[in-house]
Coordinates of C-alpha atoms in Angstrom, one line a residue:
M233 CA 8.2 -10.6 10.4
M234 CA 4.7 -11.8 11.0
T235 CA 2.1 -10.2 13.2
S236 CA -1.5 -11.1 13.9
V237 CA -4.4 -9.9 15.9
S238 CA -8.1 -10.6 16.2
E239 CA -10.3 -7.7 14.9
G240 CA -13.9 -6.8 14.2
Q241 CA -16.3 -9.7 14.0
H242 CA -13.9 -12.5 14.6
S243 CA -11.6 -11.7 11.6
I244 CA -8.0 -12.7 12.1
F245 CA -5.5 -10.4 10.4
S246 CA -1.9 -11.3 10.0
C247 CA 1.0 -10.0 7.8
R248 CA 3.8 -12.0 6.1
P249 CA 6.3 -11.6 3.3
V250 CA 4.8 -12.0 -0.2
T251 CA 5.3 -15.2 -2.1
A252 CA 5.3 -15.7 -5.8
Q253 CA 1.9 -17.4 -5.7
D254 CA 0.4 -14.4 -4.0
F255 CA 0.9 -12.1 -7.0
E256 CA -1.8 -13.9 -9.0
I257 CA -4.3 -13.2 -6.2
I258 CA -3.2 -9.6 -5.7
S259 CA -3.5 -8.9 -9.4
T260 CA -7.3 -9.3 -9.1
F261 CA -7.7 -6.6 -6.5
P262 CA -7.8 -3.4 -8.7
R263 CA -11.2 -3.3 -10.4
S264 CA -10.5 -0.4 -12.8
E265 CA -7.8 1.5 -14.6
Q266 CA -8.2 4.4 -12.1
E267 CA -7.9 2.1 -9.1
L268 CA -4.7 0.6 -10.5
F269 CA -3.3 4.1 -11.1
F270 CA -3.8 4.8 -7.4
I271 CA -1.7 1.8 -6.6
S272 CA 1.0 2.7 -9.1
P273 CA 1.2 4.8 -12.2
K274 CA 3.8 2.3 -13.6
L275 CA 1.4 -0.6 -13.8
R276 CA -1.0 -1.2 -16.7
F277 CA -4.6 -2.4 -16.6
P278 CA -5.5 -5.1 -16.4
L279 CA -2.9 -5.9 -13.8
T280 CA -1.0 -9.2 -14.1
A281 CA 1.0 -11.2 -11.6
S282 CA 4.1 -10.7 -13.7
Q283 CA 3.8 -6.9 -13.6
L284 CA 3.6 -7.1 -9.8
E285 CA 6.4 -9.6 -9.5
E286 CA 8.7 -7.4 -11.7
L287 CA 7.9 -4.3 -9.7
A288 CA 8.4 -6.1 -6.4
K289 CA 12.0 -6.8 -7.4
E290 CA 12.7 -3.1 -7.1
R291 CA 10.9 -2.8 -3.7
R292 CA 11.7 -3.6 -0.1
C293 CA 9.6 -5.7 2.3
P294 CA 6.8 -6.7 0.0
T295 CA 4.1 -7.8 2.4
V296 CA 0.7 -9.3 2.3
L297 CA -2.2 -8.9 4.6
V298 CA -4.0 -12.2 5.3
C299 CA -7.6 -12.2 6.7
D300 CA -9.4 -15.3 7.6
G301 CA -6.8 -17.3 5.7
Q302 CA -7.1 -15.3 2.5
V303 CA -4.6 -12.9 1.0
S304 CA -6.5 -9.6 1.3
G305 CA -4.0 -6.8 1.0
Y306 CA -0.5 -5.8 -0.2
A307 CA 2.1 -3.1 0.3
N308 CA 5.8 -2.5 0.0
F309 CA 8.5 0.2 0.4
Y310 CA 10.5 2.1 -2.2
N311 CA 13.1 5.0 -2.2
V312 CA 14.5 3.9 1.1
E313 CA 16.9 6.5 2.4
E314 CA 18.7 7.0 5.7
D315 CA 15.8 8.6 7.5
K316 CA 12.7 7.9 5.4
C317 CA 11.1 5.6 2.9
W318 CA 7.9 5.6 0.8
L319 CA 4.9 3.3 1.1
G320 CA 4.1 1.8 -2.3
N321 CA 1.5 -0.4 -4.0
F322 CA -0.9 -0.3 -1.0
I323 CA -4.1 -2.1 -1.8
I324 CA -6.8 -4.0 0.0
S325 CA -9.0 -6.6 -1.8
P326 CA -12.5 -5.2 -2.5
E327 CA -14.1 -8.0 -0.5
Y328 CA -12.1 -6.9 2.6
R329 CA -12.4 -3.2 2.5
G330 CA -13.9 -1.4 5.4
K331 CA -13.1 -4.3 7.8
G332 CA -10.0 -2.9 9.6
G333 CA -7.4 -4.7 7.5
A334 CA -6.1 -1.5 5.8
E335 CA -5.2 0.0 9.2
F336 CA -3.7 -3.3 10.4
L337 CA -1.5 -3.5 7.3
I338 CA -0.4 0.2 7.6
R339 CA 0.5 -0.4 11.3
H340 CA 2.5 -3.4 10.3
M341 CA 4.3 -1.5 7.6
L342 CA 5.1 1.3 10.1
R343 CA 6.7 -1.3 12.4
L344 CA 8.7 -2.7 9.5
A345 CA 9.9 0.7 8.5
R346 CA 11.0 1.4 12.1
E347 CA 12.5 -2.0 13.0
E348 CA 13.8 -3.4 9.8
L349 CA 14.6 -0.3 7.7
K350 CA 15.5 1.9 10.7
V351 CA 13.9 5.0 9.2
Q352 CA 12.1 7.8 11.1
E353 CA 9.4 8.7 8.6
L354 CA 7.1 6.9 6.2
H355 CA 5.9 8.9 3.2
L356 CA 3.3 8.2 0.6
I357 CA 1.5 9.9 -2.3
C358 CA -2.3 10.0 -2.4
H359 CA -4.2 11.4 -5.4
N360 CA -6.6 14.2 -4.7
I361 CA -9.5 12.3 -6.4
N362 CA -9.0 9.3 -4.0
T363 CA -11.1 10.9 -1.2
R364 CA -11.6 7.6 0.7
A365 CA -7.8 7.1 0.9
L366 CA -7.1 10.7 1.8
L367 CA -9.6 10.5 4.7
F368 CA -8.2 7.1 5.8
Y369 CA -4.5 8.2 5.8
T370 CA -5.2 11.5 7.6
G371 CA -7.4 9.5 10.1
I372 CA -4.4 7.3 11.1
G373 CA -2.0 10.2 11.4
F374 CA -0.5 11.0 8.0
K375 CA 0.0 14.7 7.4
P376 CA 0.0 16.4 4.0
Y377 CA 3.2 18.4 3.3
D378 CA 3.4 19.0 -0.5
V379 CA 1.4 18.7 -3.7
G380 CA 2.7 17.7 -7.1
S381 CA 1.1 17.6 -10.5
R382 CA 0.5 14.2 -12.0
T383 CA -0.9 12.9 -15.3
A384 CA -3.8 10.5 -14.6
H385 CA -4.6 7.3 -16.5
Q386 CA -6.7 9.1 -19.2
G387 CA -4.4 12.1 -19.6
S388 CA -6.1 14.5 -17.1
T389 CA -4.1 16.4 -14.6
I390 CA -4.6 15.5 -10.9
A391 CA -2.8 16.4 -7.7
G392 CA -0.5 13.9 -5.9
I393 CA -0.6 14.8 -2.3
H394 CA 2.6 14.0 -0.4
M395 CA 1.9 12.8 3.1
K396 CA 4.1 11.6 5.9
I397 CA 4.0 10.1 9.4
T398 CA 6.7 9.6 12.1
V399 CA 7.4 5.9 12.6

């Protein structure tokens, strides 16, 4: 499924299924070990295309955001159940952050969850130290409902805040 829209200052966003060539581009998005941990605790810095490709084999609907012809975001689903699924590996390229693409990609993933996976809720985990993401997710309607302890990339303990939204 591909969707597109005109946003902001003449930027064109669209979403499409990921291709093998996209993983090389996506692997450049995380700029630090901490940022990569926010995307997935399973991945190791520096991120490689092969790590992403292997993880995508376990996921559903791996999707890229395209802005002005450039791959600029990525997301997928995991732990798909009868009534819910989890958003995973959500990231926007540093060059495209703050331009509306993150919300566009989330809205597209909500549509996929509803129409393709036939679930009623989309869940995610956001780490307490990722303030920008927490504010973003709550701003578009995700509600916190649980907190779990997680070991961060350098061994410190942080909170994984479980959030959900009705699709």
